[in-house]
CSV table of C-alpha atoms (C1' of nucleotides) and ligand atoms in Angstrom, one decimal:
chain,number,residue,atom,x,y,z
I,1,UNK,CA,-42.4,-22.7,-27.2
I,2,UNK,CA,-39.9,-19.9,-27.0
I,3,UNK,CA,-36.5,-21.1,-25.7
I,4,UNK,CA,-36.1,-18.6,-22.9
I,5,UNK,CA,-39.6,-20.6,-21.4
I,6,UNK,CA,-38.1,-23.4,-22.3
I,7,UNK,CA,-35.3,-22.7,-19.9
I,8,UNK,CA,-37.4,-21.8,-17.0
I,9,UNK,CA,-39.4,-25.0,-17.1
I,10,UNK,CA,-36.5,-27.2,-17.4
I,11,UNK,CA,-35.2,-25.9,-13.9
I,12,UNK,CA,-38.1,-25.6,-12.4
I,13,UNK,CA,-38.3,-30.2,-13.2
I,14,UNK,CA,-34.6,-30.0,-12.3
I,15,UNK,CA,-34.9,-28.1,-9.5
I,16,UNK,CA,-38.0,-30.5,-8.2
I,17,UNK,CA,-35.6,-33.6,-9.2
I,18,UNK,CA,-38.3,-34.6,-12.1
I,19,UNK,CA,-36.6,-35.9,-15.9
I,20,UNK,CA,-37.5,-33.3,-18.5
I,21,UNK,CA,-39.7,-34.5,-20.7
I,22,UNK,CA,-41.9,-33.8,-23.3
I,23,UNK,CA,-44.6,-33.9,-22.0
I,24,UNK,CA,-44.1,-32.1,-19.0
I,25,UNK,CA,-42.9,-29.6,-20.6
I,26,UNK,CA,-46.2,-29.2,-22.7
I,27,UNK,CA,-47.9,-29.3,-19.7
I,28,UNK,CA,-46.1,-26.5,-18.4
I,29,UNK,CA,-46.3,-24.5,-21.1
I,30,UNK,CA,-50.0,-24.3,-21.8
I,31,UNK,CA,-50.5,-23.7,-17.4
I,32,UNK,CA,-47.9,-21.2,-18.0
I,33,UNK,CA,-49.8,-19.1,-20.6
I,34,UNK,CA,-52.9,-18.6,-19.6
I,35,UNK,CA,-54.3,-15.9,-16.9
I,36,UNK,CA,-57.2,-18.3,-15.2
I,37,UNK,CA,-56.6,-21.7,-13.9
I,38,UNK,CA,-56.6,-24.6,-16.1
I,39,UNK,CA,-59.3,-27.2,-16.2
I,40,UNK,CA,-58.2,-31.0,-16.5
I,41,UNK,CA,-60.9,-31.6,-19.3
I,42,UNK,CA,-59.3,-28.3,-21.0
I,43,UNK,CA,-55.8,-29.8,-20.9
I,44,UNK,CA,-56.9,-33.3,-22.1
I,45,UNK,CA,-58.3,-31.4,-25.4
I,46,UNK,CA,-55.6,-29.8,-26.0
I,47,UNK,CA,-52.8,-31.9,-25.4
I,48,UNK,CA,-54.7,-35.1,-24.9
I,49,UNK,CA,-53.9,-36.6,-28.5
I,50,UNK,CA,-50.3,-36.4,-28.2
I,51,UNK,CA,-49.8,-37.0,-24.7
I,52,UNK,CA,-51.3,-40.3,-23.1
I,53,UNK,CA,-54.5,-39.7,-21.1
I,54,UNK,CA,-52.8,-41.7,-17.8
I,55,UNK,CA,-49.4,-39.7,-18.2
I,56,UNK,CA,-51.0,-36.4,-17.9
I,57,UNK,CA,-52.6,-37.3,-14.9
I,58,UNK,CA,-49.8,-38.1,-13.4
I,59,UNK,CA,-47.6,-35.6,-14.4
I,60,UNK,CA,-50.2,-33.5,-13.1
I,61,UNK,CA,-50.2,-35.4,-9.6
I,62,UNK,CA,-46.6,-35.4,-9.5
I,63,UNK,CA,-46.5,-31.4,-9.9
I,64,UNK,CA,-49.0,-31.1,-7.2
I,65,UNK,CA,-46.7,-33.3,-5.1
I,66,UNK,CA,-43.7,-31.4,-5.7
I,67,UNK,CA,-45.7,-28.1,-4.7
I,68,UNK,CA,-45.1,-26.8,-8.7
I,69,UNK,CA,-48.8,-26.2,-9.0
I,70,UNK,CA,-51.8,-26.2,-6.8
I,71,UNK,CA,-55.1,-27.7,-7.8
I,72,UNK,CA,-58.5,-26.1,-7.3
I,73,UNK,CA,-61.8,-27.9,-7.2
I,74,UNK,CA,-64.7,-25.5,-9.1
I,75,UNK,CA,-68.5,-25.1,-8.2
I,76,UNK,CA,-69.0,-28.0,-10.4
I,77,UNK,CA,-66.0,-30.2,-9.2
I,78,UNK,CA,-64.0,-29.7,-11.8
I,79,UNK,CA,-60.5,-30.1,-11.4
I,80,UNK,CA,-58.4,-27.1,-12.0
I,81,UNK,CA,-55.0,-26.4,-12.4
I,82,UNK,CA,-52.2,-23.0,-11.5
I,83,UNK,CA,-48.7,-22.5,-11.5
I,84,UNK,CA,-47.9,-21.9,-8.0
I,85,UNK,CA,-45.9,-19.7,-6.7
I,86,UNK,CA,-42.4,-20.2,-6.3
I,87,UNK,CA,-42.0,-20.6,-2.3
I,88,UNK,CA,-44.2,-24.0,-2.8
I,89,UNK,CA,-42.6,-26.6,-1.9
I,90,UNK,CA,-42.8,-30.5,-1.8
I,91,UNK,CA,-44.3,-30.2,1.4
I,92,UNK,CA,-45.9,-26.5,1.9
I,93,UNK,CA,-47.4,-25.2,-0.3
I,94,UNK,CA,-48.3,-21.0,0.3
I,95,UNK,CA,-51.6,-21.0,-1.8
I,96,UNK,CA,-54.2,-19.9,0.5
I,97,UNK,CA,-55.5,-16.8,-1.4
I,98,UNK,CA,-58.6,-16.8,-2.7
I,99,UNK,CA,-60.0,-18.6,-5.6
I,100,UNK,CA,-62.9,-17.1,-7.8
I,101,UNK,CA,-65.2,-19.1,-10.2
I,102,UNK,CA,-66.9,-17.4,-12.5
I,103,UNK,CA,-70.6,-18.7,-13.0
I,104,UNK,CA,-70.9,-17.6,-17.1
I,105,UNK,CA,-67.2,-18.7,-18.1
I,106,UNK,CA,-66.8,-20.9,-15.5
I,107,UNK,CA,-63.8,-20.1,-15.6
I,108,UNK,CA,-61.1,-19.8,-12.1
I,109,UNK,CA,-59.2,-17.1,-10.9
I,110,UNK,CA,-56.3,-17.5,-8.6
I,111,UNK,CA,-56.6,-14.1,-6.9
I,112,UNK,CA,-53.2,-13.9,-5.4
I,113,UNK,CA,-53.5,-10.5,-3.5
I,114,UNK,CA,-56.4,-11.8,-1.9
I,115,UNK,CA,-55.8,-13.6,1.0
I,116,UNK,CA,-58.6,-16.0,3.0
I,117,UNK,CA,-59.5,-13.5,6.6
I,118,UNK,CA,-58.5,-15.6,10.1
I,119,UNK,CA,-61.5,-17.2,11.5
I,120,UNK,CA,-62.6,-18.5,14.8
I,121,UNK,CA,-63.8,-21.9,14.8
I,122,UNK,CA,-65.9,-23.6,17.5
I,123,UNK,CA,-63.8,-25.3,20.1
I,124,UNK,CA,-62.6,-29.0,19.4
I,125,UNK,CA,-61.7,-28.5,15.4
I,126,UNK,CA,-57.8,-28.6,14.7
I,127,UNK,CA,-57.7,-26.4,11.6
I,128,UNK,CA,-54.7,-27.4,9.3
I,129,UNK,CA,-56.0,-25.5,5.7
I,130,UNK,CA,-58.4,-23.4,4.5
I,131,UNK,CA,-60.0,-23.6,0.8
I,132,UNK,CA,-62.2,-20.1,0.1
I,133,UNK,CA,-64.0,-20.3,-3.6
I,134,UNK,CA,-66.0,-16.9,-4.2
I,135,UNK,CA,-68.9,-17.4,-6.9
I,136,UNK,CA,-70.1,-14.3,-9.5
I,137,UNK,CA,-69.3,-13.1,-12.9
I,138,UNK,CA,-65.9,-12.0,-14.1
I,139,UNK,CA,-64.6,-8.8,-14.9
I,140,UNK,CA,-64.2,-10.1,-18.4
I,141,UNK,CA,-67.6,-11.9,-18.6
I,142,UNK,CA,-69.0,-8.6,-17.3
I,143,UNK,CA,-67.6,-6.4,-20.2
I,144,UNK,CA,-68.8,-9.0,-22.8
I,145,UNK,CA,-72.4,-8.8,-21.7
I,146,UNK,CA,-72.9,-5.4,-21.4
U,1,UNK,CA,-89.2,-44.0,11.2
U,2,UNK,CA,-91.2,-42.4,13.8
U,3,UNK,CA,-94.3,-41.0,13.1
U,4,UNK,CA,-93.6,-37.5,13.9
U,5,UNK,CA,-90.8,-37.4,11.7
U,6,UNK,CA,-92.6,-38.7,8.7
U,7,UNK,CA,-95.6,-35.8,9.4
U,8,UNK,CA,-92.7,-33.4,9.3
U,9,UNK,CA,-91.3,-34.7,6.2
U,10,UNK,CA,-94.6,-34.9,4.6
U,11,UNK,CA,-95.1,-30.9,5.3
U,12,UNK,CA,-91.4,-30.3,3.7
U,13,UNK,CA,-92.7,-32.3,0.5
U,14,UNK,CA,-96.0,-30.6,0.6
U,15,UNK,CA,-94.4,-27.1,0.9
U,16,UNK,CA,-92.6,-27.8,-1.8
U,17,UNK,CA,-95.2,-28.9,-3.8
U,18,UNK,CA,-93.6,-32.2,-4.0
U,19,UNK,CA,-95.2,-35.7,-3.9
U,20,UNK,CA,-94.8,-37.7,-1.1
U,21,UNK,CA,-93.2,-41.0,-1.9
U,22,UNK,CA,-91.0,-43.8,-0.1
U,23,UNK,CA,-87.7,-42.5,-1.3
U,24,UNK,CA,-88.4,-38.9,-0.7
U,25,UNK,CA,-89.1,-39.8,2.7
U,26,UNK,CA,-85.7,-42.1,3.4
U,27,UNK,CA,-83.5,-40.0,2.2
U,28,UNK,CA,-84.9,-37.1,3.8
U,29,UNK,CA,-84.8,-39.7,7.3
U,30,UNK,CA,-81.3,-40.5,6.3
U,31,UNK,CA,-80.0,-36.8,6.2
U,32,UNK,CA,-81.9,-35.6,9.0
U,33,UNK,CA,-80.4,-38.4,11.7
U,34,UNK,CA,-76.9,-37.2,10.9
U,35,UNK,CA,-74.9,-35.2,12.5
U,36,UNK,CA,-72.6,-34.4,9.8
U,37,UNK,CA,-73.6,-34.0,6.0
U,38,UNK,CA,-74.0,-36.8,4.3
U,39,UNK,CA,-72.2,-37.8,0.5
U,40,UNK,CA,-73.7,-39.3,-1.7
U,41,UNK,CA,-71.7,-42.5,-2.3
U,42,UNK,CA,-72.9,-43.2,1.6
U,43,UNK,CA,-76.1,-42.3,0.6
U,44,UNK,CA,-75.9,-45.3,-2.1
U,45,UNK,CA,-74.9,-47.5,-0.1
U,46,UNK,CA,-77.8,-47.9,2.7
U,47,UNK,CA,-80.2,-46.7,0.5
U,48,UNK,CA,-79.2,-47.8,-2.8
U,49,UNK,CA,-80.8,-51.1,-2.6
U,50,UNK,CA,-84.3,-50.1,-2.4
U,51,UNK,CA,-84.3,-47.2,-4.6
U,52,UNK,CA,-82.8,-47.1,-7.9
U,53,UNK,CA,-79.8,-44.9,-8.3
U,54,UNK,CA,-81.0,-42.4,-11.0
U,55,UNK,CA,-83.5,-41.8,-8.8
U,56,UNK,CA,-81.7,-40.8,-5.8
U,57,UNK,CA,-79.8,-38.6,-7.9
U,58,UNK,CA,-83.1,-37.0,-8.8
U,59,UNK,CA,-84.4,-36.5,-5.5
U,60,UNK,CA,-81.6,-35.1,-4.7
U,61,UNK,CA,-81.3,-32.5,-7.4
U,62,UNK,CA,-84.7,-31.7,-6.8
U,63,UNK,CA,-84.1,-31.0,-3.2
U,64,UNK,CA,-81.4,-28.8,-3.6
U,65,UNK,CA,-83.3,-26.5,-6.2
U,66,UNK,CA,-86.4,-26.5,-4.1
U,67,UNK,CA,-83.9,-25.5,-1.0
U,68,UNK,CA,-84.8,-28.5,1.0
U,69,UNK,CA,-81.0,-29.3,1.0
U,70,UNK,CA,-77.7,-28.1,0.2
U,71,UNK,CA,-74.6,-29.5,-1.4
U,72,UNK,CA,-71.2,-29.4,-0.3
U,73,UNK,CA,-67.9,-30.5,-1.9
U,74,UNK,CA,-65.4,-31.6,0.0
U,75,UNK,CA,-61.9,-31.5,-0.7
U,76,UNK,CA,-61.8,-35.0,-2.7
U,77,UNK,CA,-64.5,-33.7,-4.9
U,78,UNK,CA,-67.1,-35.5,-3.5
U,79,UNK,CA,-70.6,-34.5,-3.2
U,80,UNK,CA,-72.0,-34.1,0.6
U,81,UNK,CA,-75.6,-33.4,1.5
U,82,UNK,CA,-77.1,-31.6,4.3
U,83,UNK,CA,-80.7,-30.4,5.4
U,84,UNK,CA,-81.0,-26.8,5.3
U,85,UNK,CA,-81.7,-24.1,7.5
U,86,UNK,CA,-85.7,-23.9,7.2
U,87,UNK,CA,-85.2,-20.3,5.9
U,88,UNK,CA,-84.0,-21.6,2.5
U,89,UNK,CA,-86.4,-21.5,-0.7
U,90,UNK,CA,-86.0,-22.8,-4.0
U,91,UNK,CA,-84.2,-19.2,-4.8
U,92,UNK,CA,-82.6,-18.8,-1.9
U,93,UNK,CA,-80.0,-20.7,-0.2
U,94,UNK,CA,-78.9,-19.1,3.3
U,95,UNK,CA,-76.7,-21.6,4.0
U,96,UNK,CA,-73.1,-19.5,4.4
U,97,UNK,CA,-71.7,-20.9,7.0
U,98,UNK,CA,-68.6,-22.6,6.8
U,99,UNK,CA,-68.1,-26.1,6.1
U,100,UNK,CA,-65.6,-28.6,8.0
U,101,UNK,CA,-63.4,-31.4,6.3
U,102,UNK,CA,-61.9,-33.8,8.1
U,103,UNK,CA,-58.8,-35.0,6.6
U,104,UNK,CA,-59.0,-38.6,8.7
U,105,UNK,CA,-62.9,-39.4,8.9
U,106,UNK,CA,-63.7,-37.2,5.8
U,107,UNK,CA,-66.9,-36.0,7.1
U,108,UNK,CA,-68.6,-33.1,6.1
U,109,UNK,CA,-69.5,-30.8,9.3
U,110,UNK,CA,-71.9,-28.1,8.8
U,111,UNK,CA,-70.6,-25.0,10.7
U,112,UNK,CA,-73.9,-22.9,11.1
U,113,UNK,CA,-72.7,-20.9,13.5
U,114,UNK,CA,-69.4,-19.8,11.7
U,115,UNK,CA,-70.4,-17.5,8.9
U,116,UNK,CA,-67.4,-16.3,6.1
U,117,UNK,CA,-65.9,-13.6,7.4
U,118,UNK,CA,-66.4,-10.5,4.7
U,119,UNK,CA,-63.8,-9.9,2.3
U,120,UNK,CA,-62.8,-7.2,0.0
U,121,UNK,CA,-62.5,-8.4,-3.7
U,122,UNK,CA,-60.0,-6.8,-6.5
U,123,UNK,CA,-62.0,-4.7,-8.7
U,124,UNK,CA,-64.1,-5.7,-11.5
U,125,UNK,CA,-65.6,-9.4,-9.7
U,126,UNK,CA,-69.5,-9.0,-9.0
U,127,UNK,CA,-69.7,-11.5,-6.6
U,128,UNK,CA,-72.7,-13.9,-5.8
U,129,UNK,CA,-71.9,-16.3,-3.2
U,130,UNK,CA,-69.5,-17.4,-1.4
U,131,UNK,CA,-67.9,-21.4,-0.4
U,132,UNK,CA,-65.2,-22.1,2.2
U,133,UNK,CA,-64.1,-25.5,3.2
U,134,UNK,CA,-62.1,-25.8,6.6
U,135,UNK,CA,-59.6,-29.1,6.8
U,136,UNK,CA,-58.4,-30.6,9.7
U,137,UNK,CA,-59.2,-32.7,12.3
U,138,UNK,CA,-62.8,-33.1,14.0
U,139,UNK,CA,-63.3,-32.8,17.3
U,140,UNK,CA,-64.1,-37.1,17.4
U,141,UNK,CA,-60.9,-38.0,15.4
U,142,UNK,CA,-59.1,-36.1,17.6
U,143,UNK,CA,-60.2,-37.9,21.0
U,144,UNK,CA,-59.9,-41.1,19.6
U,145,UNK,CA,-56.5,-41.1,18.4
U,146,UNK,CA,-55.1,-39.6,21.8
Q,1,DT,C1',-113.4,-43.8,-11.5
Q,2,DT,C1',-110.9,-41.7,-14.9
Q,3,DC,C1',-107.2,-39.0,-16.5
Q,4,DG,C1',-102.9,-36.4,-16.7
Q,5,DT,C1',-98.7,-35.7,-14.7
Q,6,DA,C1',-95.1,-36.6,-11.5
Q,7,DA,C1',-92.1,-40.0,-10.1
Q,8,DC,C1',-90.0,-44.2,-10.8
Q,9,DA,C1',-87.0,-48.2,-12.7
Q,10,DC,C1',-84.0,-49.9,-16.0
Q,11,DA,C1',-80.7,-49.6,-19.7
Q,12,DA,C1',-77.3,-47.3,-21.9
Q,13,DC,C1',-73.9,-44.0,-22.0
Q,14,DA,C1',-70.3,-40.1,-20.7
Q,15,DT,C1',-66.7,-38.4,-18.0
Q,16,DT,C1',-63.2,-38.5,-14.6
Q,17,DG,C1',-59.9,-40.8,-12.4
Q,18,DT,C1',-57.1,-45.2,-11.0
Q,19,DT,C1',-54.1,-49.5,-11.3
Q,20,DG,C1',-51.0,-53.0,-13.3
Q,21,DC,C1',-47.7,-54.0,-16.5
Q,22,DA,C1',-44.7,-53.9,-20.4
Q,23,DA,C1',-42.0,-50.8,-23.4
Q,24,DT,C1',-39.4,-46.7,-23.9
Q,25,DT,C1',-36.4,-43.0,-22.7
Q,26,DA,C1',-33.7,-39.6,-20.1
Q,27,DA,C1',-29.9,-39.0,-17.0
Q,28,DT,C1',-25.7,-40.7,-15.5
Q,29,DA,C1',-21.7,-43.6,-15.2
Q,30,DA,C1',-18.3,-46.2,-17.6
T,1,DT,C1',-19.8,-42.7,-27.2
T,2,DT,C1',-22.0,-46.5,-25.3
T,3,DA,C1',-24.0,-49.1,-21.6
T,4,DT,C1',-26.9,-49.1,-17.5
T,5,DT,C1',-30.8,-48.3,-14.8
T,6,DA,C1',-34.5,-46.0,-12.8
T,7,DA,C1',-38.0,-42.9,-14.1
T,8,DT,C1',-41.5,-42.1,-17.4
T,9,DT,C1',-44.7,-43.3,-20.7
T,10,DG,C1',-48.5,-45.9,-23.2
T,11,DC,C1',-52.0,-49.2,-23.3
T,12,DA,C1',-55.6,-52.0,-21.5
T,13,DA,C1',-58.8,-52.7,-18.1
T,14,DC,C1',-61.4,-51.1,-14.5
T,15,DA,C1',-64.1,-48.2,-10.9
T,16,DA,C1',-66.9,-44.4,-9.5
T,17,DT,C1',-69.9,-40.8,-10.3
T,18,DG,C1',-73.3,-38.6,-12.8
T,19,DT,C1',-76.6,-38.1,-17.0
T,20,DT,C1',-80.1,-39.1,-20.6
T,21,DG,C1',-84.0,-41.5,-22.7
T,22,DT,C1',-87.9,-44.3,-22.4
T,23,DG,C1',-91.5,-47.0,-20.9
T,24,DT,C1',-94.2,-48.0,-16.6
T,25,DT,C1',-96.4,-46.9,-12.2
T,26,DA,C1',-98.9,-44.3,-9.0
T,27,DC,C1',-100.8,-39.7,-6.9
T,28,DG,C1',-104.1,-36.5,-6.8
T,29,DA,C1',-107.4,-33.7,-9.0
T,30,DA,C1',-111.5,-33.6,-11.6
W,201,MN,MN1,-54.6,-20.4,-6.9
W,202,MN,MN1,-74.0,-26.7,5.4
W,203,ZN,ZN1,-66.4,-15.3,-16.7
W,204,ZN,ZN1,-62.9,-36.7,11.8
DNA sequence: TTCGTAACACAACATTGTTGCAATTAATAA
DNA sequence: TTATTAATTGCAACAATGTTGTGTTACGAA
């Protein structure tokens, strides 16, 4: 971990009032890196022997709590995990682009330019969020095939 | 179960090339009496006594391939099932329309009427289908907690 | 009626997520 | 620096959901 992302996570947990710890850091780090969200089962392989299965589910809860990252439920149900953006907060989080799951990879995309259209709804439904999770093959997983 | 019902069940079955059997028919009673999808752990419950649990998890995998049913995932992760429009086929679900979550009862509503609105993707994403969950309040949680 | 296959029940297992509690550790104050 | 304390972690135990394998039962066609 280089020490100028090192400095970032720290203030992001000390901005959010959360210790720094090892751990979280980790966890940060590998959400950090990588272009697609990150499944749970991915994160327990890869950081799972050093850091408690438990702790990791709670740091994970704790940074959905605190509007750090947002969490996004695949085709399969598969929990998966992104770095939000940074005007989340505890209690609003701005996340309602559109999510895209790729079908070969299975991989998810947070498409952040791609927000979910208005929608009219039938009378009598209060509307408070909207989840929109578009199903195909990826630009990557496209290439690969051809 | 009344006896039209059953004859209309039995035709599902047979156009499916499916057998007809006890548990076929329940569950298919089950979701059809509902006004709101129905998940599986409800499922279970009423029906789990007389039919063995693998086997209800059968039936309905086989139900969804065939087109008799579709799944939807609510925002806990948890699996919902709903009779589909009788235009389905084992290859071809029809069945985007939106879905509604409540966030107090936690039902499952099947918006048929409400399709997703259409939506221009980032380059490079061949799309396929399409899944958006609404959360909120229903239209009964909301008169019974004014 | 016989026969082959589809459907079933039961057991065993895997994965994902939760809860309670004791031990440790990070942040702060002394 | 050391002491204090609340937050964090690890471990054990458990619950819920879903899958796989295998032997048995029962439909439906021949
Ligand atoms: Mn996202
Ligand atoms: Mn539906
Ligand atoms: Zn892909
Ligand atoms: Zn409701």
């Amino acid at each position: 971990m280089e020490n100028i992302k090192i400095q970032k996570y720290e203030d992001l947990l000390l901005k959010n009032g959360l210790k720094r710890t090892g751990a979280r850091l980790q966890v940060l780090d590998v959400l950090s890196n990588r272009n697609s969200a990150t499944s749970q089962p991915y994160l327990e392989n890869i950081i799972g022997k050093a850091i408690d299965r438990v702790t990791l589910y709670r740091i994970l809860k704790t940074f959905e709590e605190k509007g750090i990252i947002h969490r996004i439920l695949d085709n399969q149900g598969t929990a998966n995990y992104a770095i939000c953006s940074n005007s989340c907060t505890a209690h609003n989080h701005h996340d309602e682009h559109v999510h895209f799951n790729c079908n070969n990879c299975l991989k998810v995309y947070c498409l952040a330019e791609t927000k979910i259209p208005p929608l009219k709804m039938p009378a009598g439904f209060e509307v408070y969020s909207m989840n929109l999770i578009v199903s195909g093959i990826c630009k990557d997983c496209k290439q690969h095939t051809n």
